[in-house]
Tab-separated table of N, CA and C in Angstrom:
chain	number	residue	atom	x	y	z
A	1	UNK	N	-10.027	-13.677	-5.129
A	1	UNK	CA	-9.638	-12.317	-5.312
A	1	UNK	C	-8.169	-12.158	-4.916
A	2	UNK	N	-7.321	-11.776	-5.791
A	2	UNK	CA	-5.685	-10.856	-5.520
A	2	UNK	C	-6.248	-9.774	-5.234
A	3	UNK	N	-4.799	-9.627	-4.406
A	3	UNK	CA	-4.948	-8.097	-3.941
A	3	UNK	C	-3.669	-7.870	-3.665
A	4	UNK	N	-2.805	-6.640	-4.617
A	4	UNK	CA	-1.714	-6.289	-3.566
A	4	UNK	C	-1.709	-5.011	-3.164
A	5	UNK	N	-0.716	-4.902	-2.289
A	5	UNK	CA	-0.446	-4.192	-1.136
A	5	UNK	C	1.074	-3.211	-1.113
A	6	UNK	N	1.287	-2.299	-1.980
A	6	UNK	CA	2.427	-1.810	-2.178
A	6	UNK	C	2.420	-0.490	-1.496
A	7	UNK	N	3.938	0.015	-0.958
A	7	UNK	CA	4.325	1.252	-0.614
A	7	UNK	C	5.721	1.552	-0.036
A	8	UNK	N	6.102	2.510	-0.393
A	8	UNK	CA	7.528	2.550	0.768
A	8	UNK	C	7.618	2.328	2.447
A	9	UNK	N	8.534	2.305	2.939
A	9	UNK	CA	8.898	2.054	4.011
A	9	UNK	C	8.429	2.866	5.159
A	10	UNK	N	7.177	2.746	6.516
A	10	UNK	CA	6.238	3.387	6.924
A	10	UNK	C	5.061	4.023	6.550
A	11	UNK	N	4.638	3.105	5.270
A	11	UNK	CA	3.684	3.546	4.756
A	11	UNK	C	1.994	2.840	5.405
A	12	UNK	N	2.486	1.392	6.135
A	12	UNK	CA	1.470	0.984	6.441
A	12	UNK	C	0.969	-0.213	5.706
A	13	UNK	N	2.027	-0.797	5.170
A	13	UNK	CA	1.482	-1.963	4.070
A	13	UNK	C	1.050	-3.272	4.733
A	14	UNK	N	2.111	-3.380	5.956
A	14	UNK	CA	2.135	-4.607	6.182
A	14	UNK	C	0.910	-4.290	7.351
A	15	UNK	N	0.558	-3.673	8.181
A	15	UNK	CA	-0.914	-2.920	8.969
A	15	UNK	C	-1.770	-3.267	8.023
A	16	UNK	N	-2.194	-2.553	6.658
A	16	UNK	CA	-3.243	-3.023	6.033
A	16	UNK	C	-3.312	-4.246	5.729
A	17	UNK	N	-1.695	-4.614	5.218
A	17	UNK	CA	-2.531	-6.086	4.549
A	17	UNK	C	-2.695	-7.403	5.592
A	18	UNK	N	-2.539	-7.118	7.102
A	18	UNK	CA	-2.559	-7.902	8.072
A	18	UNK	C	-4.428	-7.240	8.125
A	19	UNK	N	-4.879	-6.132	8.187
A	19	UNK	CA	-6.802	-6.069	8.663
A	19	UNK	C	-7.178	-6.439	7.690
A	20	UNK	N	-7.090	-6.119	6.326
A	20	UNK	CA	-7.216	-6.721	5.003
A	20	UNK	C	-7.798	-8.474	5.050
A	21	UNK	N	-6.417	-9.150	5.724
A	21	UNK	CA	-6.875	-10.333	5.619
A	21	UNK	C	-7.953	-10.675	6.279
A	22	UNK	N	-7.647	-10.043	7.635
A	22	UNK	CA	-8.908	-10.211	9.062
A	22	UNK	C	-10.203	-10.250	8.349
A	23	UNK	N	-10.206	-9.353	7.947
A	23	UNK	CA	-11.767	-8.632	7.385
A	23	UNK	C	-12.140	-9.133	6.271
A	24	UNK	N	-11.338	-9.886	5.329
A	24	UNK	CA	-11.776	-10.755	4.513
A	24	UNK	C	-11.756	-12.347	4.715
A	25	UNK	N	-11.152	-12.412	5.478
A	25	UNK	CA	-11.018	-13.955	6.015
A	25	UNK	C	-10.164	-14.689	4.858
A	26	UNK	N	-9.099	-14.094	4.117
A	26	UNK	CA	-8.003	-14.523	3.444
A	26	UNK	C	-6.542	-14.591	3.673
A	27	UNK	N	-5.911	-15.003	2.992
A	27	UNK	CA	-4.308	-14.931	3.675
A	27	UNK	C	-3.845	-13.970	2.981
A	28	UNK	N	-2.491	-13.997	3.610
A	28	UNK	CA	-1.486	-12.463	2.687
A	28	UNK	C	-0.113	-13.258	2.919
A	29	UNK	N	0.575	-12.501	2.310
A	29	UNK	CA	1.987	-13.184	2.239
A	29	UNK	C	2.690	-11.629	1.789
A	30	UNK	N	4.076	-11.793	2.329
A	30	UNK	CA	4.449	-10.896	2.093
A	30	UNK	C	6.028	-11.496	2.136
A	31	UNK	N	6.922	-10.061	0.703
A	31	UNK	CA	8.014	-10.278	0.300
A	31	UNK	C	8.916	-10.155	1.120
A	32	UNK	N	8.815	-10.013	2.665
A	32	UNK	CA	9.393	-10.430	3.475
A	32	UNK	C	9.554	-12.014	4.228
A	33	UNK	N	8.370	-12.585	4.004
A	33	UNK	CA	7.785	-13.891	4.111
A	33	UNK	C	8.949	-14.611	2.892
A	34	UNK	N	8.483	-14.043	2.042
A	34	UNK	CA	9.142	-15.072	1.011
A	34	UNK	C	10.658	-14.560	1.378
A	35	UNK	N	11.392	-14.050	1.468
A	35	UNK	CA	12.624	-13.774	1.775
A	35	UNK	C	13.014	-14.798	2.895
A	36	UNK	N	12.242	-14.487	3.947
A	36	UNK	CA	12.715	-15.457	5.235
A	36	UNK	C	12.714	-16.948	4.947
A	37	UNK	N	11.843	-17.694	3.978
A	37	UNK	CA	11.504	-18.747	3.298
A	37	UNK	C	12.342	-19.191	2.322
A	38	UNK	N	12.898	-18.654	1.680
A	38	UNK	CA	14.494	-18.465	1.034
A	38	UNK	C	15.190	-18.986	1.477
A	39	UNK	N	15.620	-17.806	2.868
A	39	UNK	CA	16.643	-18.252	3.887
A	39	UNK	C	16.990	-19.468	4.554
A	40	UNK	N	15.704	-20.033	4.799
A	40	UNK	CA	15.564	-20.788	5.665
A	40	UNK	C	15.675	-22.439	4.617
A	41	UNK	N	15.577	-22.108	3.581
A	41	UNK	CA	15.530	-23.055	2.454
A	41	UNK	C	17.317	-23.586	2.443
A	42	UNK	N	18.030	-22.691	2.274
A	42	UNK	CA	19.107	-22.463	2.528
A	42	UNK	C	20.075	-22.737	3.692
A	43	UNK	N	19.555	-22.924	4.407
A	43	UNK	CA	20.040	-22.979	6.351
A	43	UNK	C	20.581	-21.782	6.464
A	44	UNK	N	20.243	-20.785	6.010
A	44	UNK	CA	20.880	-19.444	6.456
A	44	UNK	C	19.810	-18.615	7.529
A	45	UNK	N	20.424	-17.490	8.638
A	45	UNK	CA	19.661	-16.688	8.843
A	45	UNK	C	19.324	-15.838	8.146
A	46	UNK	N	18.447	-15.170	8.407
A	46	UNK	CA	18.021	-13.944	7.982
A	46	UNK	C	19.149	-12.953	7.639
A	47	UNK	N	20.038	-12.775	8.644
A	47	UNK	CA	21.020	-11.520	8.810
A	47	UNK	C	21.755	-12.201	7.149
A	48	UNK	N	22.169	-13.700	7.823
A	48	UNK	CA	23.390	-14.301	6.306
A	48	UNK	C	22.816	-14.170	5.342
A	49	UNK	N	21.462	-14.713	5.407
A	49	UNK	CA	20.766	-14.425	3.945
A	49	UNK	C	20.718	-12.985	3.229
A	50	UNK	N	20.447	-12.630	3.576
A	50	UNK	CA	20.601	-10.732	3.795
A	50	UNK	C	21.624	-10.410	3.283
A	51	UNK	N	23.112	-10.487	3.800
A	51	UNK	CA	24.568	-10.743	3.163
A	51	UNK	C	24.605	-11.001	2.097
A	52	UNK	N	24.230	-12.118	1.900
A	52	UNK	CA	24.291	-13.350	0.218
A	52	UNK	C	23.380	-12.723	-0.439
A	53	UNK	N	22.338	-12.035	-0.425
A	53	UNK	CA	21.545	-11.372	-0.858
A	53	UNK	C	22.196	-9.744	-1.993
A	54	UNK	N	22.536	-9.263	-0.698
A	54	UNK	CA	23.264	-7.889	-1.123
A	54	UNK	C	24.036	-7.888	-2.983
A	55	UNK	N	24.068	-7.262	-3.764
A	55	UNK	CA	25.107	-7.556	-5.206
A	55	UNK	C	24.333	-8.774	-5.762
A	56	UNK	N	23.206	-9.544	-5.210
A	56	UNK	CA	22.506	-10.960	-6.094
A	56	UNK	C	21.399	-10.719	-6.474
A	57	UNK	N	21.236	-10.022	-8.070
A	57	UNK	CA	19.982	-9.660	-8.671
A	57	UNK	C	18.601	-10.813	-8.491
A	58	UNK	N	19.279	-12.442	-8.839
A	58	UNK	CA	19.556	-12.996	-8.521
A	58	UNK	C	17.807	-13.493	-7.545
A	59	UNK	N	18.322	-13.098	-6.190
A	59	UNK	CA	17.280	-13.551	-5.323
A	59	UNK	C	16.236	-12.354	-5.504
A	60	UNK	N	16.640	-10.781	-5.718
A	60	UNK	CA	15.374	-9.886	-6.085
A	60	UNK	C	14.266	-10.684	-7.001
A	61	UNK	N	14.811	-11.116	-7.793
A	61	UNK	CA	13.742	-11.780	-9.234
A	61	UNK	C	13.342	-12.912	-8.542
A	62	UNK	N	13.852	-13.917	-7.613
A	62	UNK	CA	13.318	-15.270	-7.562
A	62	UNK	C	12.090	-14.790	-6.433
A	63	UNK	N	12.586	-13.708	-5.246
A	63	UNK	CA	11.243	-13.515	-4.495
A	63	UNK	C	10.155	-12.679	-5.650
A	64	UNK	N	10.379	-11.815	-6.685
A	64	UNK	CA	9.321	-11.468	-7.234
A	64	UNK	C	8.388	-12.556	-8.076
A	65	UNK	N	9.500	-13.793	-8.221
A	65	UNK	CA	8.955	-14.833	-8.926
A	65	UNK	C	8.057	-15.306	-8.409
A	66	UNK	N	8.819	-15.842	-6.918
A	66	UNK	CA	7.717	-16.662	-5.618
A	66	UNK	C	6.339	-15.946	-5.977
A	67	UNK	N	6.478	-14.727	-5.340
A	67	UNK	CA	5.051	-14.197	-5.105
A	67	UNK	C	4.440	-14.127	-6.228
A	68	UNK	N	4.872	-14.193	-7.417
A	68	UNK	CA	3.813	-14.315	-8.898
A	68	UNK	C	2.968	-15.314	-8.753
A	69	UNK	N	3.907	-17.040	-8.290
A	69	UNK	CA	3.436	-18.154	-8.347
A	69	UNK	C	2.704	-18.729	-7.253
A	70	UNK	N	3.091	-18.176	-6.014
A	70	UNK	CA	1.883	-18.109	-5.396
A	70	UNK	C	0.522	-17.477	-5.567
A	71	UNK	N	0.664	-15.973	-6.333
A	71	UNK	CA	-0.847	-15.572	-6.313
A	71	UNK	C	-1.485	-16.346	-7.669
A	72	UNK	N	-0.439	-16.773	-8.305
A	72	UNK	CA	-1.268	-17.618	-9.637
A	72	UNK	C	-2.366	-19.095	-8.917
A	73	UNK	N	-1.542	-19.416	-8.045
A	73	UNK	CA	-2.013	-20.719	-7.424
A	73	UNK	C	-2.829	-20.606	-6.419
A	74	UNK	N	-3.161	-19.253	-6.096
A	74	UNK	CA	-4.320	-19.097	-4.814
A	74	UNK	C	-5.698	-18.382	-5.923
A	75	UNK	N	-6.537	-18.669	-5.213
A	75	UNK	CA	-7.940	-18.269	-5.738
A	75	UNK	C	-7.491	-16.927	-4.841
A	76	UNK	N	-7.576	-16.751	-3.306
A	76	UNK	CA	-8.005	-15.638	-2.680
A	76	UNK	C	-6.469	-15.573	-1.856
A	77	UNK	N	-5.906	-14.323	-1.940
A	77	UNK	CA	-4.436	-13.961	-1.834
A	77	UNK	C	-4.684	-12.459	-1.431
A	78	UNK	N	-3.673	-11.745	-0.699
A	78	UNK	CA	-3.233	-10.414	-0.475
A	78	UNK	C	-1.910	-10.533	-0.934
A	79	UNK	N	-0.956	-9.800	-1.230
A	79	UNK	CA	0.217	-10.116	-1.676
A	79	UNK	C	0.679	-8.344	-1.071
A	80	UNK	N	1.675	-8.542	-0.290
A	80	UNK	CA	2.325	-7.250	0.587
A	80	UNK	C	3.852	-7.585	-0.324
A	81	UNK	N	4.283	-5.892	-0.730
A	81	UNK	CA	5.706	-5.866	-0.933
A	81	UNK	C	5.890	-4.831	-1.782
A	82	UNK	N	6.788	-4.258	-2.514
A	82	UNK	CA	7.216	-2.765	-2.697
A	82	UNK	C	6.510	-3.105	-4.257
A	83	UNK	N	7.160	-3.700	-5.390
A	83	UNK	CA	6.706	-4.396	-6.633
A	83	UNK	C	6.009	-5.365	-6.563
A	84	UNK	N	5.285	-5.522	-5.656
A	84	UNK	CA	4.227	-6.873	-6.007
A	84	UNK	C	3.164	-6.566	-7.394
A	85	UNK	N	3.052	-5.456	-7.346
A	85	UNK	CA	2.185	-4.885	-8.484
A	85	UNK	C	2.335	-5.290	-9.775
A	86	UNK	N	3.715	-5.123	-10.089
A	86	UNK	CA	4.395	-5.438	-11.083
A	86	UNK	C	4.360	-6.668	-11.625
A	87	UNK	N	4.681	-7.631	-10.956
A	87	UNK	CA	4.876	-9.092	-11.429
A	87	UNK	C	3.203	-9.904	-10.746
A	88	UNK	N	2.621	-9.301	-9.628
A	88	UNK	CA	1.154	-10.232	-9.812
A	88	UNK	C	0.215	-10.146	-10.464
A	89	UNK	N	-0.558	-10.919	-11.052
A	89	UNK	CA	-2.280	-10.449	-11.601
A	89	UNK	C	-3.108	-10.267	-10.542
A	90	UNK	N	-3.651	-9.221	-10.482
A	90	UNK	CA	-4.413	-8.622	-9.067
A	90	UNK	C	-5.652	-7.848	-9.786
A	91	UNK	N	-6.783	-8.642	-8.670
A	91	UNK	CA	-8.071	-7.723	-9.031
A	91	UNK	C	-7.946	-6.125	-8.692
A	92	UNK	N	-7.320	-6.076	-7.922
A	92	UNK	CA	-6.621	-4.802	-7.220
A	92	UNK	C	-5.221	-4.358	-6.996
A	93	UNK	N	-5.011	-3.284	-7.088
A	93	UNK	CA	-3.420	-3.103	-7.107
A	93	UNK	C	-3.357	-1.905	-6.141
A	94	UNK	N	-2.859	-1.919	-4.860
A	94	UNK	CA	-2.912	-0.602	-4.157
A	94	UNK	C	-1.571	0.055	-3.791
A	95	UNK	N	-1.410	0.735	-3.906
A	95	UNK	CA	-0.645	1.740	-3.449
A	95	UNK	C	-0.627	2.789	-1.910
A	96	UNK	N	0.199	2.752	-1.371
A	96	UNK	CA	-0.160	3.426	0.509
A	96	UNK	C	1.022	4.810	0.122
A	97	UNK	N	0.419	5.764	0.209
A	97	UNK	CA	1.492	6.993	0.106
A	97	UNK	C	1.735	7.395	1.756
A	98	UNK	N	2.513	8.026	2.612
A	98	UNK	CA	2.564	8.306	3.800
A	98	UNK	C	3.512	9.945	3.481
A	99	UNK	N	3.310	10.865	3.961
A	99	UNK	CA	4.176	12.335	4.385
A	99	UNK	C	5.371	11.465	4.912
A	100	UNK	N	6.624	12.086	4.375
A	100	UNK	CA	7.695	11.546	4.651
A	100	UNK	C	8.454	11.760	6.334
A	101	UNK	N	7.609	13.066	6.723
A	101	UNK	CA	8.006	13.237	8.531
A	101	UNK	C	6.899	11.989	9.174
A	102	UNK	N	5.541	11.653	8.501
A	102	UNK	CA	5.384	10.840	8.971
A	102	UNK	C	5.871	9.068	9.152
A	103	UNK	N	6.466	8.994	8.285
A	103	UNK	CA	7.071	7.734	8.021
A	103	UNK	C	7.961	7.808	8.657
A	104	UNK	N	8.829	8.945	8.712
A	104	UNK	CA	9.739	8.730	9.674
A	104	UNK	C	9.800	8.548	10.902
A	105	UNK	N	8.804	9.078	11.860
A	105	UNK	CA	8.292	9.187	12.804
A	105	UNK	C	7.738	7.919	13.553
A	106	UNK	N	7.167	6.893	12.569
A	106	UNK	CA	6.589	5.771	12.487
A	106	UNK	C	7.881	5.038	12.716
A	107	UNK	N	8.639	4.783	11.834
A	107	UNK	CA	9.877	3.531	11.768
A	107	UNK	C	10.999	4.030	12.720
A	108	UNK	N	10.912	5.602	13.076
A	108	UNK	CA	11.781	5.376	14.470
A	108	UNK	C	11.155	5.055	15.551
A	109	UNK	N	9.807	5.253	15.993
A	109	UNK	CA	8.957	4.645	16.696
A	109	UNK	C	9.352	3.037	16.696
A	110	UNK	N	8.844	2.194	15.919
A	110	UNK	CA	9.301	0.957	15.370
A	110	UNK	C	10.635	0.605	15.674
A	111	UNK	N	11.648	0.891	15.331
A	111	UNK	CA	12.890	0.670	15.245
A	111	UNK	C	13.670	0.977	16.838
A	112	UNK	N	13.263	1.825	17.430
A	112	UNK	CA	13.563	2.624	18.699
A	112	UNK	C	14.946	3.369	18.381
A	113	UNK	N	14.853	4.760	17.294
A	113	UNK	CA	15.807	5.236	16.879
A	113	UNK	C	15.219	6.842	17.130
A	114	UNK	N	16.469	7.892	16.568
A	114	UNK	CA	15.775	9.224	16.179
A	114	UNK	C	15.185	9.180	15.196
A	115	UNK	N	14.373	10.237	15.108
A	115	UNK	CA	13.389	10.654	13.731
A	115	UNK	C	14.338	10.986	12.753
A	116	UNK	N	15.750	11.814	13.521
A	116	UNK	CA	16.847	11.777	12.422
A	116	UNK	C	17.703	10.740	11.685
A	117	UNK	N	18.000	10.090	12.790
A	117	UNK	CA	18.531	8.759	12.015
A	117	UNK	C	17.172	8.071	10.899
A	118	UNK	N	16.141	8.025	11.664
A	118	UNK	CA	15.418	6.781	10.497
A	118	UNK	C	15.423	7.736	9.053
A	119	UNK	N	15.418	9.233	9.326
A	119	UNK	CA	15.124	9.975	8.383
A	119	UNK	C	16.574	9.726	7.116
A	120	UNK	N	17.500	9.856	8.220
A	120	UNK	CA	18.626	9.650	7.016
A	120	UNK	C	18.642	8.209	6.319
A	121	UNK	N	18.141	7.339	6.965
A	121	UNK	CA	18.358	5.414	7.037
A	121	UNK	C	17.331	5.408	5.366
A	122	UNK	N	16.049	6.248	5.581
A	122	UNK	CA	15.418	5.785	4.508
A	122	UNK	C	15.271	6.502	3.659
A	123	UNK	N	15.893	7.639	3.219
A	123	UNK	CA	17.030	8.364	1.877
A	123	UNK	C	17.264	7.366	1.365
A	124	UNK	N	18.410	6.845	2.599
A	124	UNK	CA	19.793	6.286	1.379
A	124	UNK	C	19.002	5.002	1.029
A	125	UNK	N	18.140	4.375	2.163
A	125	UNK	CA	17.200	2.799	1.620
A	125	UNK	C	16.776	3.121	0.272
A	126	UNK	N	16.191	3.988	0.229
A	126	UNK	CA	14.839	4.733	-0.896
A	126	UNK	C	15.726	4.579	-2.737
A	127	UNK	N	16.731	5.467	-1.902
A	127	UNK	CA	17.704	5.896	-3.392
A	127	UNK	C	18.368	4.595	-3.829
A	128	UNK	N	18.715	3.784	-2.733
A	128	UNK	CA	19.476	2.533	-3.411
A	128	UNK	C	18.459	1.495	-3.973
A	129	UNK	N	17.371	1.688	-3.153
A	129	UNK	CA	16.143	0.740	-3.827
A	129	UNK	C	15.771	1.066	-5.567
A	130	UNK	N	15.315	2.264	-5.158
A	130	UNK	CA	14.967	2.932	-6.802
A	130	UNK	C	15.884	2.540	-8.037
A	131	UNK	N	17.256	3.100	-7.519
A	131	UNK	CA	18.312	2.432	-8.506
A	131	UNK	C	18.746	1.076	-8.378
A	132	UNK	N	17.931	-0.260	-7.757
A	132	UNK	CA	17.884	-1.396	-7.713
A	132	UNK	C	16.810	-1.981	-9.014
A	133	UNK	N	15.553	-0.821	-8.351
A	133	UNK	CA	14.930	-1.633	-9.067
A	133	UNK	C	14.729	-1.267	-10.844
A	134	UNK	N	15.078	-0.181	-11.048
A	134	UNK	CA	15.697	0.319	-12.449
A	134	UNK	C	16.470	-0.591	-13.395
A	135	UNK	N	17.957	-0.603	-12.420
A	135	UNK	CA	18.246	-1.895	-12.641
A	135	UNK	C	18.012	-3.178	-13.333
A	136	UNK	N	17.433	-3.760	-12.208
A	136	UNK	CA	17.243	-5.199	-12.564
A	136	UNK	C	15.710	-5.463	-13.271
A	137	UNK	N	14.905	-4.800	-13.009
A	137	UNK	CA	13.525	-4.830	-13.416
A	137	UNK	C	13.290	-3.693	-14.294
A	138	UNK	N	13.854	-2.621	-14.613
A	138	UNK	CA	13.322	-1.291	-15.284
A	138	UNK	C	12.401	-1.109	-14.959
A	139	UNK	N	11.847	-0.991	-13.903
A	139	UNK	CA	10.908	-0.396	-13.095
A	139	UNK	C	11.340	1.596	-12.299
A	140	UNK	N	10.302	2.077	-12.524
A	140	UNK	CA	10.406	3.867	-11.829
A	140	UNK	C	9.480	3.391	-10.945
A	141	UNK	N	10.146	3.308	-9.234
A	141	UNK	CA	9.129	3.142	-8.185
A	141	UNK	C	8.380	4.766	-8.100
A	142	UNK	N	8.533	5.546	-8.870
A	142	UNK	CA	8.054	6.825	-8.648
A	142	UNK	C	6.575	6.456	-9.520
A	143	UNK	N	6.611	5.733	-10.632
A	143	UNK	CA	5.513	5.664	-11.339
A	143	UNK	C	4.300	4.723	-11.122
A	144	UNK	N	3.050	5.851	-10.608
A	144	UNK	CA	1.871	5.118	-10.400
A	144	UNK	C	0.841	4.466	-10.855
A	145	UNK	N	1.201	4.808	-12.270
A	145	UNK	CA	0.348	4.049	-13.399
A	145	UNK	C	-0.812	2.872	-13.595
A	146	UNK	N	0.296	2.146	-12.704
A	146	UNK	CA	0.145	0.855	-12.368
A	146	UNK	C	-1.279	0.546	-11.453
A	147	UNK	N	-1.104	1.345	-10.302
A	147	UNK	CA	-2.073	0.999	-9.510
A	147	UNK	C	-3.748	1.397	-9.496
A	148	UNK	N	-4.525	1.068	-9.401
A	148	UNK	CA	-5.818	1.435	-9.196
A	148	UNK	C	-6.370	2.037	-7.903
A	149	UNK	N	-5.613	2.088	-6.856
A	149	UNK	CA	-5.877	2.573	-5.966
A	149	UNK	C	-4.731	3.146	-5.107
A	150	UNK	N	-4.381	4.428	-5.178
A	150	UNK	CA	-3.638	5.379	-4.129
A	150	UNK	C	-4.157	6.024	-2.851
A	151	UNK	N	-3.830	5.421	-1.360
A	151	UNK	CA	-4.424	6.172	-0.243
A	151	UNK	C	-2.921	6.537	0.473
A	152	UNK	N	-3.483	7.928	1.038
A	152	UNK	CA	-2.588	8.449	1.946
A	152	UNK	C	-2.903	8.026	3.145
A	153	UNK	N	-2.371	7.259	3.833
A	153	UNK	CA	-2.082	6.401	5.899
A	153	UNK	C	-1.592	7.467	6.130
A	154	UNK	N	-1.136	8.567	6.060
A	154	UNK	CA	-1.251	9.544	6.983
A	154	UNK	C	-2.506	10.772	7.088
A	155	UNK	N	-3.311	10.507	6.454
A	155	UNK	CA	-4.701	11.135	6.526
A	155	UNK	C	-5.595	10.005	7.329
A	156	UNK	N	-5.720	8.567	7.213
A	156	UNK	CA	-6.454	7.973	7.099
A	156	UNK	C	-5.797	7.017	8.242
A	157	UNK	N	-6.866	6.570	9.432
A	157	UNK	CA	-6.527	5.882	10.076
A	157	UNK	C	-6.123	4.030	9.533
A	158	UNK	N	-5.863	3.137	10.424
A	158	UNK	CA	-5.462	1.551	9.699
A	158	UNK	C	-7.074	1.094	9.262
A	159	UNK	N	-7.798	1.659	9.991
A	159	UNK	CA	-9.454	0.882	10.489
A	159	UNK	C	-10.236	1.779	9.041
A	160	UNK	N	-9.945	3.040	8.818
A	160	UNK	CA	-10.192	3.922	7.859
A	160	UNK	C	-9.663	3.523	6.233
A	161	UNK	N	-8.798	3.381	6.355
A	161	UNK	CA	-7.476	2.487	5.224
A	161	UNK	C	-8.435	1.091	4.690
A	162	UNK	N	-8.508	0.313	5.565
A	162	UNK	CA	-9.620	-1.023	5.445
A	162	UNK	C	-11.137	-0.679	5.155
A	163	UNK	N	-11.473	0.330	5.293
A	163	UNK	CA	-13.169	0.497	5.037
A	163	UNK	C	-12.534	1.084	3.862
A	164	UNK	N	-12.229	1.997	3.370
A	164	UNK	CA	-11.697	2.679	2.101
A	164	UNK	C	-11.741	1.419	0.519
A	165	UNK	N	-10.489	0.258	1.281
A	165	UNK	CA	-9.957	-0.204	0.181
A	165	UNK	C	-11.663	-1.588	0.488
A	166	UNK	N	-11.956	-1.574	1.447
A	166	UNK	CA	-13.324	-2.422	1.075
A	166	UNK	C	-14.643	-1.851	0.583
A	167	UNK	N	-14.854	-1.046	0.348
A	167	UNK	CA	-15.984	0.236	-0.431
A	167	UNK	C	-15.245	0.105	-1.816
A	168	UNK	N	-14.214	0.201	-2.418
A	168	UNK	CA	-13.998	-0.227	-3.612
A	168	UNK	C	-13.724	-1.262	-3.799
A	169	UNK	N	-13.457	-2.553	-3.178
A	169	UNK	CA	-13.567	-3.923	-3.147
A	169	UNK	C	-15.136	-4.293	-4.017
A	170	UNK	N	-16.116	-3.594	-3.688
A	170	UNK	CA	-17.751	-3.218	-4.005
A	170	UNK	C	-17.831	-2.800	-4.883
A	171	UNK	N	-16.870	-2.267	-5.888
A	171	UNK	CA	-17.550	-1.419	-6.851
A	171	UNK	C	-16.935	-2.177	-7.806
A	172	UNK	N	-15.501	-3.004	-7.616
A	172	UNK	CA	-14.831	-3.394	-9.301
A	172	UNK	C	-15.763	-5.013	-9.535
């Protein structure tokens, strides 16, 4: 079974798809994983990679690549990341929506910032992402089409989130 795991930034993706695995006794990987795996391919850090990254359509497509070819080559996969949807074949395709005071609230928590700063930090993340991924993929991260399953993590606890997306795990 694929499964991915998509949402913006404090939405709870990488929370679910870490109980996700627990509770299924599968792995997950995530487009942060493959990024650091990149890097490290490279002898770069994270931060340099990150740098070399920035203006290189380039490595966007090769991590959306990675994670295609990994979930092609796993029988049982979670796949965490903003477009994983897009480029994997997934028995499931989920989507995590979060209230945007809550997300914020969350990643300055996380981050150890104000609610104002993270609030302004993930605007400008959001807007430069969107017009990234337009861009290079013609992708509208606004459009849900795609997914078979939309939950709001700010209604729904992490433990709630996991019984949810495993009750329809049961039905497809």
């Amino acid at each position: 079974m694929i499964i991915t795991v998509g949402g913006l930034a404090g939405t709870g993706t990488t929370t679910t798809a870490e109980l996700l695995s627990e509770k299924l006794d599968i792995p997950y990987i995530s487009a942060g994983f493959v990024f650091r795996q990149m890097a490290s391919e490279r002898g770069m850090s994270v931060l340099e990679f990150s740098e070399f990254a920035e203006g290189n359509d380039d490595i966007d497509k090769e991590i959306d690549k990675r994670q295609a070819e990994l979930a092609k080559s796993a029988e049982n996969l979670i796949v965490e990341g903003r477009l994983s949807a897009y480029f994997v074949e997934a028995d499931l395709k989920l989507w995590l929506v979060t209230p945007f005071d809550v997300r914020s609230s969350r990643i300055a928590e996380r981050e150890s910032k104000s609610v104002e700063v993270a609030k302004e930090e993930i605007i400008t993340r959001e807007n430069s992402e969107a017009l990234r991924y337009m861009d290079i993929h013609n992708i509208d991260i606004k459009n849900m089409d795609i997914y078979d399953l939309i939950i709001n993590t700010g209604t729904f606890d992490p433990e709630q989130v996991s019984e949810i997306i495993l009750t329809t795990l049961k039905v497809i």
